Amino acid sequence: MAVIKTSSPPPQDFSTLPPDSVLNAVESVGFRSDGRLLALNSYENRVYQIGLEEGTPLVAKFYRPRRWTDAAILEEHAFVQELAEREIPVVPALMLDGKTLHHFEGFRFAVFPKRGGRAPELEDRHTLEWMGRFLGRIHAIGALKPFRERPLLDIASFGEQPRDYLLAHEFIPADLEAAYRSALNQALDGVRHCFARVGEVRELRLHGDCHAGNVLWTDEGPHFVDFDDSRMGPAVQDLWMLLSGERADMIRQLTDVLSGYEDFCDFDERELHLIEALRTLRLIHYAAWLAQRWDDPAFKQAFPWFNTQRYWQDRILELREQIALMDEPPLWQV
């Protein structure tokens, strides 16, 4: 298949990334595709499994235009490579001609080996402890030096800026705006109180989006994928998304995770005050994330319930629930 190289300006969205461009991009870095192309589950970026004429398929990830700088993407790649060199089960980008980040027709992309697996069974105590051990190892490496190009998970970037975007761009129905604005501001006040109770905490390089969908499990244990949201923040950010259910369930789950985690990295129990605060920030950020990408046709197709009257009514109730939860004591007394 012929490789066509152009010097076109950076694209504004993914509408100019047809299948032929995906295959040509992969061939531009030295692979021979057999024409098989399978879109994988990803909305922020575009990720494809590519069949090869020789060897096992590989995965190509095309980064959303204008989201990260090249330097920020390379910093993520370097962090994952650092973890891989310490024999932590992650999937680093392939180094091709001395580079992990490549350009084609204005798009930036990276190529990864294909790694399979299933979702982890987070109700299993052994699984949670195993996950905790590897997260402890990730954080022990993450604490060695800071990110310079990637942002901090803080109240401004995950709460105040998303709030301001939603209100400024008139996504909220007029009859719900006052109630939503009030709930948002009360929730952010609660987040600030939680952070104030904790005081200064150690910030380290995180996975950043460590939910079960970003962990693939095999008979050899877990491997962690998709460090696209990696940033600086408190360690508990990578732990709380593994917890679910009633309070007693979450206490047990966190106990199991920490029993493995603390074999490799100390955990500051003051950060327990941040669990519901970080959950609140994620909820606010997620609504704005959908709004900011609402012009992408893939989002309208995948999230048809977004921006409906019912959607914003549910968000108001959700924030009010979080306001109450942030007033409760942490999972255990600190």
mmCIF file of C-alpha atoms in Angstrom, residues 129 132-133 136-137 257-266:
data_model
loop_
_atom_site.group_PDB
_atom_site.id
_atom_site.type_symbol
_atom_site.label_atom_id
_atom_site.label_comp_id
_atom_site.label_asym_id
_atom_site.label_seq_id
_atom_site.Cartn_x
_atom_site.Cartn_y
_atom_site.Cartn_z
ATOM 1 C CA GLU A 129 -4.501 -6.869 47.034
ATOM 2 C CA GLY A 132 -2.696 -2.626 45.362
ATOM 3 C CA ARG A 133 0.805 -4.081 45.081
ATOM 4 C CA GLY A 136 2.169 0.834 45.184
ATOM 5 C CA ARG A 137 5.024 0.087 42.807
ATOM 6 C CA VAL A 257 -5.972 -2.622 48.285
ATOM 7 C CA LEU A 258 -3.803 -1.021 50.964
ATOM 8 C CA SER A 259 -2.651 -4.381 52.293
ATOM 9 C CA GLY A 260 -0.826 -4.814 48.981
ATOM 10 C CA TYR A 261 -0.086 -1.137 48.305
ATOM 11 C CA GLU A 262 1.824 -0.546 51.524
ATOM 12 C CA ASP A 263 4.264 -3.357 50.739
ATOM 13 C CA PHE A 264 5.842 -0.895 48.300
ATOM 14 C CA CYS A 265 4.650 2.618 49.141
ATOM 15 C CA ASP A 266 3.468 4.375 52.291
#
